[in-house]
Coordinates of C-alpha atoms in Angstrom, one line a residue:
Chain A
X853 CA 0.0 0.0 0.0
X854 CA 1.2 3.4 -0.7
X855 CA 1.6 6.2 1.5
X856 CA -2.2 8.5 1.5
X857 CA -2.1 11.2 3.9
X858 CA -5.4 10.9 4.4
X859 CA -4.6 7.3 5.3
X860 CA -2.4 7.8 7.7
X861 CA -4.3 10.3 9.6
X862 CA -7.0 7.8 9.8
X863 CA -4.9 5.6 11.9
X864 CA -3.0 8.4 13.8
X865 CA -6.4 10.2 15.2
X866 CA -7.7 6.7 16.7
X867 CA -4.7 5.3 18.4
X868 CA -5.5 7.5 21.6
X869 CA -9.2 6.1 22.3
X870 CA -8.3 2.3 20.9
X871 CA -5.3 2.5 23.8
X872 CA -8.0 4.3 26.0
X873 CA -10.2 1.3 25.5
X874 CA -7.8 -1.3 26.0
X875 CA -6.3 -0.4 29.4
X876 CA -8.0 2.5 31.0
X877 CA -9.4 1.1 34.0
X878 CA -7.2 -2.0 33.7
X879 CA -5.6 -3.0 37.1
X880 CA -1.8 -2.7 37.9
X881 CA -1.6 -6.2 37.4
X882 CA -1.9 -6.3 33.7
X883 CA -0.5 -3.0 33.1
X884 CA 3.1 -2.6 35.4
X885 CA 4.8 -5.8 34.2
X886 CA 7.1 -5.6 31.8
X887 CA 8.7 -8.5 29.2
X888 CA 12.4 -8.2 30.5
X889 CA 14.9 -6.2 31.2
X890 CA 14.6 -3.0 28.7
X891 CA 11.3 -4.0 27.5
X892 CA 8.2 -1.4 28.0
X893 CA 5.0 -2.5 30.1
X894 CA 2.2 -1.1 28.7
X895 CA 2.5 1.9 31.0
X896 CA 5.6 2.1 29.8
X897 CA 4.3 2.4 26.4
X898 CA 2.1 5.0 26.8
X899 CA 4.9 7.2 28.0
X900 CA 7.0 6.3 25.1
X901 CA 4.4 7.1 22.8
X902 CA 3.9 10.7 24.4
X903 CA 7.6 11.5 24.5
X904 CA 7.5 10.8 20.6
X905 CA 4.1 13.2 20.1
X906 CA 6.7 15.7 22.4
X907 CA 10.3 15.6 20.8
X908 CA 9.8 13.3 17.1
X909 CA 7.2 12.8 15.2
X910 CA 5.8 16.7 13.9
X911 CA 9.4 18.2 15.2
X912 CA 11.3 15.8 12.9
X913 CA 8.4 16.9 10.4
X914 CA 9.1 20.7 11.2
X915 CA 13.3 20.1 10.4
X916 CA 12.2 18.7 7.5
X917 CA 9.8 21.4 6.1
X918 CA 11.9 24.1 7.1
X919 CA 14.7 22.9 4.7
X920 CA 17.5 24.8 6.5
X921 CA 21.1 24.1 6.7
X922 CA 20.9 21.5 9.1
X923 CA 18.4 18.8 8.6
X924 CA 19.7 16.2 11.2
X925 CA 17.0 15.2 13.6
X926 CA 17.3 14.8 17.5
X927 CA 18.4 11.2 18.4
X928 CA 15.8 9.6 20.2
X929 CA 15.4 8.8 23.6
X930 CA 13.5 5.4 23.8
X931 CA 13.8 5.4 27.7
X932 CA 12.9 8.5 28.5
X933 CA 9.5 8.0 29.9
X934 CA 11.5 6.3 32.7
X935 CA 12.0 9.8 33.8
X936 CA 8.9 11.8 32.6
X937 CA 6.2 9.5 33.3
X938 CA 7.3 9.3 37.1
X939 CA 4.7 10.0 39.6
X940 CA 1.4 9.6 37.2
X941 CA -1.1 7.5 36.5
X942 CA -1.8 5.7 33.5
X943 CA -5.5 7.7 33.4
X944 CA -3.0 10.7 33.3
X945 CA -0.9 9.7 30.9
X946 CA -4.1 8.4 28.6
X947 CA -5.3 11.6 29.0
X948 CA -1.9 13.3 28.1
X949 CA -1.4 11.6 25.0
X950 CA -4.5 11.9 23.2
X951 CA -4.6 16.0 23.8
X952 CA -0.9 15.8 22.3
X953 CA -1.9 13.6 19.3
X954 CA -5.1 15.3 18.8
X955 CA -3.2 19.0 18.3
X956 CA -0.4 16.8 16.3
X957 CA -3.0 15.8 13.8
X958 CA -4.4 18.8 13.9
X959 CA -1.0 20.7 13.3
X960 CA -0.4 18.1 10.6
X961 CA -3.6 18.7 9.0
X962 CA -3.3 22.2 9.4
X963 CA -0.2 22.2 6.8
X964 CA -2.2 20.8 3.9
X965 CA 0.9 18.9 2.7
X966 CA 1.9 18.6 -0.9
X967 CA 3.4 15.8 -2.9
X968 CA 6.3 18.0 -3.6
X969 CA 6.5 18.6 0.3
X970 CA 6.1 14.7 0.9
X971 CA 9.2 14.1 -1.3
X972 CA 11.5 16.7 1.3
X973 CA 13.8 15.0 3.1
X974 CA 15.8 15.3 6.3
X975 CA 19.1 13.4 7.9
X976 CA 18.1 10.7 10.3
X977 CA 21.2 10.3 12.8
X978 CA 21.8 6.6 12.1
X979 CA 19.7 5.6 9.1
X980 CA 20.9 8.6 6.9
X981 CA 18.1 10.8 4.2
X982 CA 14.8 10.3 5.1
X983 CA 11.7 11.8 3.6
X984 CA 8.8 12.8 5.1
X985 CA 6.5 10.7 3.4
X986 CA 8.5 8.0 5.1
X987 CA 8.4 9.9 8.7
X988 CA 4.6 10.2 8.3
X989 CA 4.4 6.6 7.8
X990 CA 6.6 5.8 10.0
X991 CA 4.8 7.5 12.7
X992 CA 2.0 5.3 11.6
X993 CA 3.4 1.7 11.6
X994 CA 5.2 2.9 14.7
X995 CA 1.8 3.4 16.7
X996 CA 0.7 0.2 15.3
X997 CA 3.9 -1.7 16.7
X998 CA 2.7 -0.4 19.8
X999 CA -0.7 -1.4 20.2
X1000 CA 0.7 -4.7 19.2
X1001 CA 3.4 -4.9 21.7
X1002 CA 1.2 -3.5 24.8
X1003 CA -1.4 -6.2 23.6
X1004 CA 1.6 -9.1 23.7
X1005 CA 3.1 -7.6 26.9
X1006 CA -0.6 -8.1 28.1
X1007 CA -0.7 -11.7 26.6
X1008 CA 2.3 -12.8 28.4
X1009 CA 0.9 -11.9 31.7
X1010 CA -1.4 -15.2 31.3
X1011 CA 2.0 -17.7 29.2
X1012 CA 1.6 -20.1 32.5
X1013 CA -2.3 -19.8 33.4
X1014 CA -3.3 -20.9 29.8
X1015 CA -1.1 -24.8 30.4
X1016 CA -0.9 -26.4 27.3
X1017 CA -3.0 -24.3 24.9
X1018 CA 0.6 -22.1 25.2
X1019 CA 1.8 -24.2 21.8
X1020 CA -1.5 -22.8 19.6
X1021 CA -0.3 -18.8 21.1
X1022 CA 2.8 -17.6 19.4
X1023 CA 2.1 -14.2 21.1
X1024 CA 3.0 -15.8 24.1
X1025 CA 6.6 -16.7 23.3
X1026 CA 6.8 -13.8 21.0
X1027 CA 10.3 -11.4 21.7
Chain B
X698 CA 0.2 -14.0 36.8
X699 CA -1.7 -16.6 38.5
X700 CA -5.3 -17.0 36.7
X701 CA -7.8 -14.9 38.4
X702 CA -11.8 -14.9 37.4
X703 CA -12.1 -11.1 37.8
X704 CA -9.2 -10.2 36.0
X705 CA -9.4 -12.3 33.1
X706 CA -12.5 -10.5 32.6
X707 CA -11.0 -6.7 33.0
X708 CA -9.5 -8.2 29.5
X709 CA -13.1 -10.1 28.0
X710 CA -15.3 -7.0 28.6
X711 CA -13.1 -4.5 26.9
X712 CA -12.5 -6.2 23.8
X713 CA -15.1 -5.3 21.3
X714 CA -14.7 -1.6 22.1
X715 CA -11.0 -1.8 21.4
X716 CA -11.6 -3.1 18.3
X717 CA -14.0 -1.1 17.8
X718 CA -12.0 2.1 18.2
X719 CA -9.3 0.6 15.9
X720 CA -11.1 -0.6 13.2
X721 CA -14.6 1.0 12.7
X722 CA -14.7 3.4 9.8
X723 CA -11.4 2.6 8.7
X724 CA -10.6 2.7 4.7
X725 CA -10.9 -1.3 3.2
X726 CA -7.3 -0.4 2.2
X727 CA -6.1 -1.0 6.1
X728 CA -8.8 -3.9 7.1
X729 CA -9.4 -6.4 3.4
X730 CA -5.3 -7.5 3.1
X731 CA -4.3 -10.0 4.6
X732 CA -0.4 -11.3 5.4
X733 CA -0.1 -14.1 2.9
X734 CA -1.5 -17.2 2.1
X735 CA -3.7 -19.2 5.0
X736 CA -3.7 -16.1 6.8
X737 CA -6.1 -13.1 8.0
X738 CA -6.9 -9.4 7.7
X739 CA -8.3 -7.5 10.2
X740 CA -12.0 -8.3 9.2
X741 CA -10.9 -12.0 9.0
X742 CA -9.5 -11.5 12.6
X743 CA -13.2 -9.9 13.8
X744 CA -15.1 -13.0 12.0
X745 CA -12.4 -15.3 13.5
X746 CA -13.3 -13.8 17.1
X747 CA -17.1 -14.3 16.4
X748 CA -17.2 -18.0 15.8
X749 CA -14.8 -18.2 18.9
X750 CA -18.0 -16.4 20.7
X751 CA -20.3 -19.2 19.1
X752 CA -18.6 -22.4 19.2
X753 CA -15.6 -22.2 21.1
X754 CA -15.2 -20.4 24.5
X755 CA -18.5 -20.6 27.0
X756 CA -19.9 -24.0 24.7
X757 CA -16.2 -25.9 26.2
X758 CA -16.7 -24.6 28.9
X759 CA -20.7 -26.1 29.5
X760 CA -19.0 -29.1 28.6
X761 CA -16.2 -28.9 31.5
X762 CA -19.0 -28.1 33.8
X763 CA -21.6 -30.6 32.4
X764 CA -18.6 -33.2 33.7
X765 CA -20.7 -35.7 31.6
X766 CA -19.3 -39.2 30.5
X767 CA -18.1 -37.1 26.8
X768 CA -16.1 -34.3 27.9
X769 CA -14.2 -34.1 24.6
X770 CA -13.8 -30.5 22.6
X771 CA -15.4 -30.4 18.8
X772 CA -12.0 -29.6 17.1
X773 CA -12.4 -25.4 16.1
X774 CA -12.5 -24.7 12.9
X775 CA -9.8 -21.6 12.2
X776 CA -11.1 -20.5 8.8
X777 CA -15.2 -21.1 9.3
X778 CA -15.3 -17.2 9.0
X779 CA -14.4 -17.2 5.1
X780 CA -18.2 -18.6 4.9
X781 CA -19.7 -17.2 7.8
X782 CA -18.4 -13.4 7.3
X783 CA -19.2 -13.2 3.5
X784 CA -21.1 -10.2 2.6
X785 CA -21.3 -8.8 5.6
X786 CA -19.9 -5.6 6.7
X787 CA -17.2 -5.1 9.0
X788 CA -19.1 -2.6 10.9
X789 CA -21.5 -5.8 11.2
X790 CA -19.2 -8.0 12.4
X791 CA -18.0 -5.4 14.7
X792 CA -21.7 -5.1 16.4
X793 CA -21.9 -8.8 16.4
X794 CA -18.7 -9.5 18.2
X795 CA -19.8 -7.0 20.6
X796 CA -23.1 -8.0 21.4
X797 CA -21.9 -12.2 21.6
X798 CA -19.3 -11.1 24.0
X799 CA -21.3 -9.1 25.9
X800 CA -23.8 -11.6 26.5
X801 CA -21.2 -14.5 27.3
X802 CA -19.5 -12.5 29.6
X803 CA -22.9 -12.2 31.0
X804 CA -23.3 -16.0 31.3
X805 CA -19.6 -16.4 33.2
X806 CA -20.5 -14.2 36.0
X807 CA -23.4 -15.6 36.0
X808 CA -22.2 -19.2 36.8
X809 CA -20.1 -17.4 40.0
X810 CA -17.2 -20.6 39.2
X811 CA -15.7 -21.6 42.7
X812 CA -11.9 -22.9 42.9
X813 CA -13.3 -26.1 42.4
X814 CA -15.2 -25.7 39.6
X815 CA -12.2 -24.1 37.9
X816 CA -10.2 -27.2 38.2
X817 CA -12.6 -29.3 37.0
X818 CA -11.1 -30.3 33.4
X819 CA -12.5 -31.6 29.5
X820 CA -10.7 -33.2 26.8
X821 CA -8.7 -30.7 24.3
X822 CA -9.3 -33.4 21.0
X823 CA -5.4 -32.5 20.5
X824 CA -3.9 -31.3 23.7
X825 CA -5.5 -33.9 25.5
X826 CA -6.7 -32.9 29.4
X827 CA -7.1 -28.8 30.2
X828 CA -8.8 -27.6 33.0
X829 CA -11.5 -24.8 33.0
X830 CA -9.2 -22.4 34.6
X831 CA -6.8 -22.9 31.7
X832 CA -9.9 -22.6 29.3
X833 CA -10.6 -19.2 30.3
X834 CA -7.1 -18.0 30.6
X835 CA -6.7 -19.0 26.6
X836 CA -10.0 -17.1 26.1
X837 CA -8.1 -13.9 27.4
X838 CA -5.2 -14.4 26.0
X839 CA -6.7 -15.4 22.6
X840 CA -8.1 -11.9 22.6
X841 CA -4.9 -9.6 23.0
X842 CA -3.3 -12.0 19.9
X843 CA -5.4 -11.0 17.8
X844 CA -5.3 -7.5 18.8
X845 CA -2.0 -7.7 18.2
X846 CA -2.2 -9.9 15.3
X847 CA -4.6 -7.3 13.7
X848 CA -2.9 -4.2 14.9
X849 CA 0.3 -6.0 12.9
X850 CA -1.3 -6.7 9.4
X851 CA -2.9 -3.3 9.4
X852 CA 1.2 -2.3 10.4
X853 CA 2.4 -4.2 7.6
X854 CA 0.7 -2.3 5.1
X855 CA 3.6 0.4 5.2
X856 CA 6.0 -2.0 5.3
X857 CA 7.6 -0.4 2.3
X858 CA 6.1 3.0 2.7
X859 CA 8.6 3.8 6.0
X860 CA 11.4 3.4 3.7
X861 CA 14.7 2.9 6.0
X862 CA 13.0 2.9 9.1
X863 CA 11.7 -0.6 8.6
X864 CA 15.2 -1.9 10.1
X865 CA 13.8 -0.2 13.4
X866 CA 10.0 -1.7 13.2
X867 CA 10.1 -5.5 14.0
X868 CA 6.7 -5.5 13.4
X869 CA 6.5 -5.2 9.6
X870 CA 8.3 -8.6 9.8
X871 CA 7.1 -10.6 12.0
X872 CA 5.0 -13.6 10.6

């Protein structure tokens, strides 16, 4: 399938209420564990997923656009909700992503990209030119992965309870 | 996680409106391709869940309870939803998913299982001797698969669209 803006946006606006749905509400017990050592919980995820609305997805998108001398992005900090989701509650942090991702796709919206913009590219620090038709569906596939992994971290929390129906649930046994 | 009734049901209730939120109105682009041969879209994945509701789940688990001299399991039949979801809708199938669960979640706490009821155990016609408690911890578990399993074949879709990022997205590769 090829990148459609008006794709994208489709699954970028409902990520926020299909994550409310799955875990708001959802005791500590399902949501705190995690799958290892450096692997999100699905608390965990949520946090990750903000601190990307924050610091890559639209200002990666704003480097790009703006087509100055320097068009290398920010590396990104895949821990750092270890630090800025301390102290709140996964209601909070529910709450906090879908008002960041609902004035992202607004902002995004708002610029009424063209093809010619789409095809502008910017310096990722390890993977090298990048355009922002690939960003923009990156940010999609990337919230997808998500919603997948919070599901399997999720999953896992039942590997032992379900005995030997474990064989017919990859998800279970899935890195 | 040790199996327990009330929790496995944070996960049963929630569900459909998950789903829901991820899939309803979304372009046939995201939800009619599939990851290859033998294998299912999303709208595959919500008729999958529905025959689950109708012959899988609560009617294995009468016959656990029932403890009658024939305790084995019909064998489940993966792919009845290539005949039982043609022509409808995926909003349909959506509603319908939502309204079986509802009501089977309905019967289990209506049963109020004791300890000893959930170790009471049926015949699995291939894994051979599963208890109740097991039963209902595959039902739960079954779910979050396929929301990860759909969340992943919608993911897949931009497998090539994300360009160099791919390298970073386990998820556009994982069968």
């Amino acid at each position: 399938m090829e990148f459609q803006l008006d794709r994208a946006q489709e699954i970028l606006e409902r990520t926020p209420a299909t994550l409310r749905e799955l875990l708001a509400g959802l005791s500590d017990a399902w949501t705190s564990p995690n799958e290892g050592p450096d692997t999100f919980s699905a608390f965990d995820n949520v946090g990750h997923l903000i601190h990307g609305e924050r610091t890559d997805w639209i200002p990666r998108a704003r480097i790009i656009l703006a087509q100055g001398p320097n068009r290398r992005f920010e590396p990104y900090d895949r821990f750092a909700q270890n630090r800025e989701s301390r102290g709140k509650s996964l209601a909070e942090l529910l709450d906090e992503f879908a008002r960041l991702r609902s004035e992202n796709v607004a902002i995004l919206r708002g610029w009424r990209l063209t093809d010619a913009q789409l095809d502008l590219s910017g310096e990722h620090p390890e993977l090298g030119p990048v355009t922002l038709r690939q960003l923009l569906a990156t940010w999609t596939a990337h919230d997808l992965g998500h919603v997948a992994q919070i599901a399997r971290v999720l999953a896992k929390q039942y590997r032992d309870a379900v005995g030997p129906w474990r064989a017919y649930l990859p998800v279970l046994d899935r890195p």
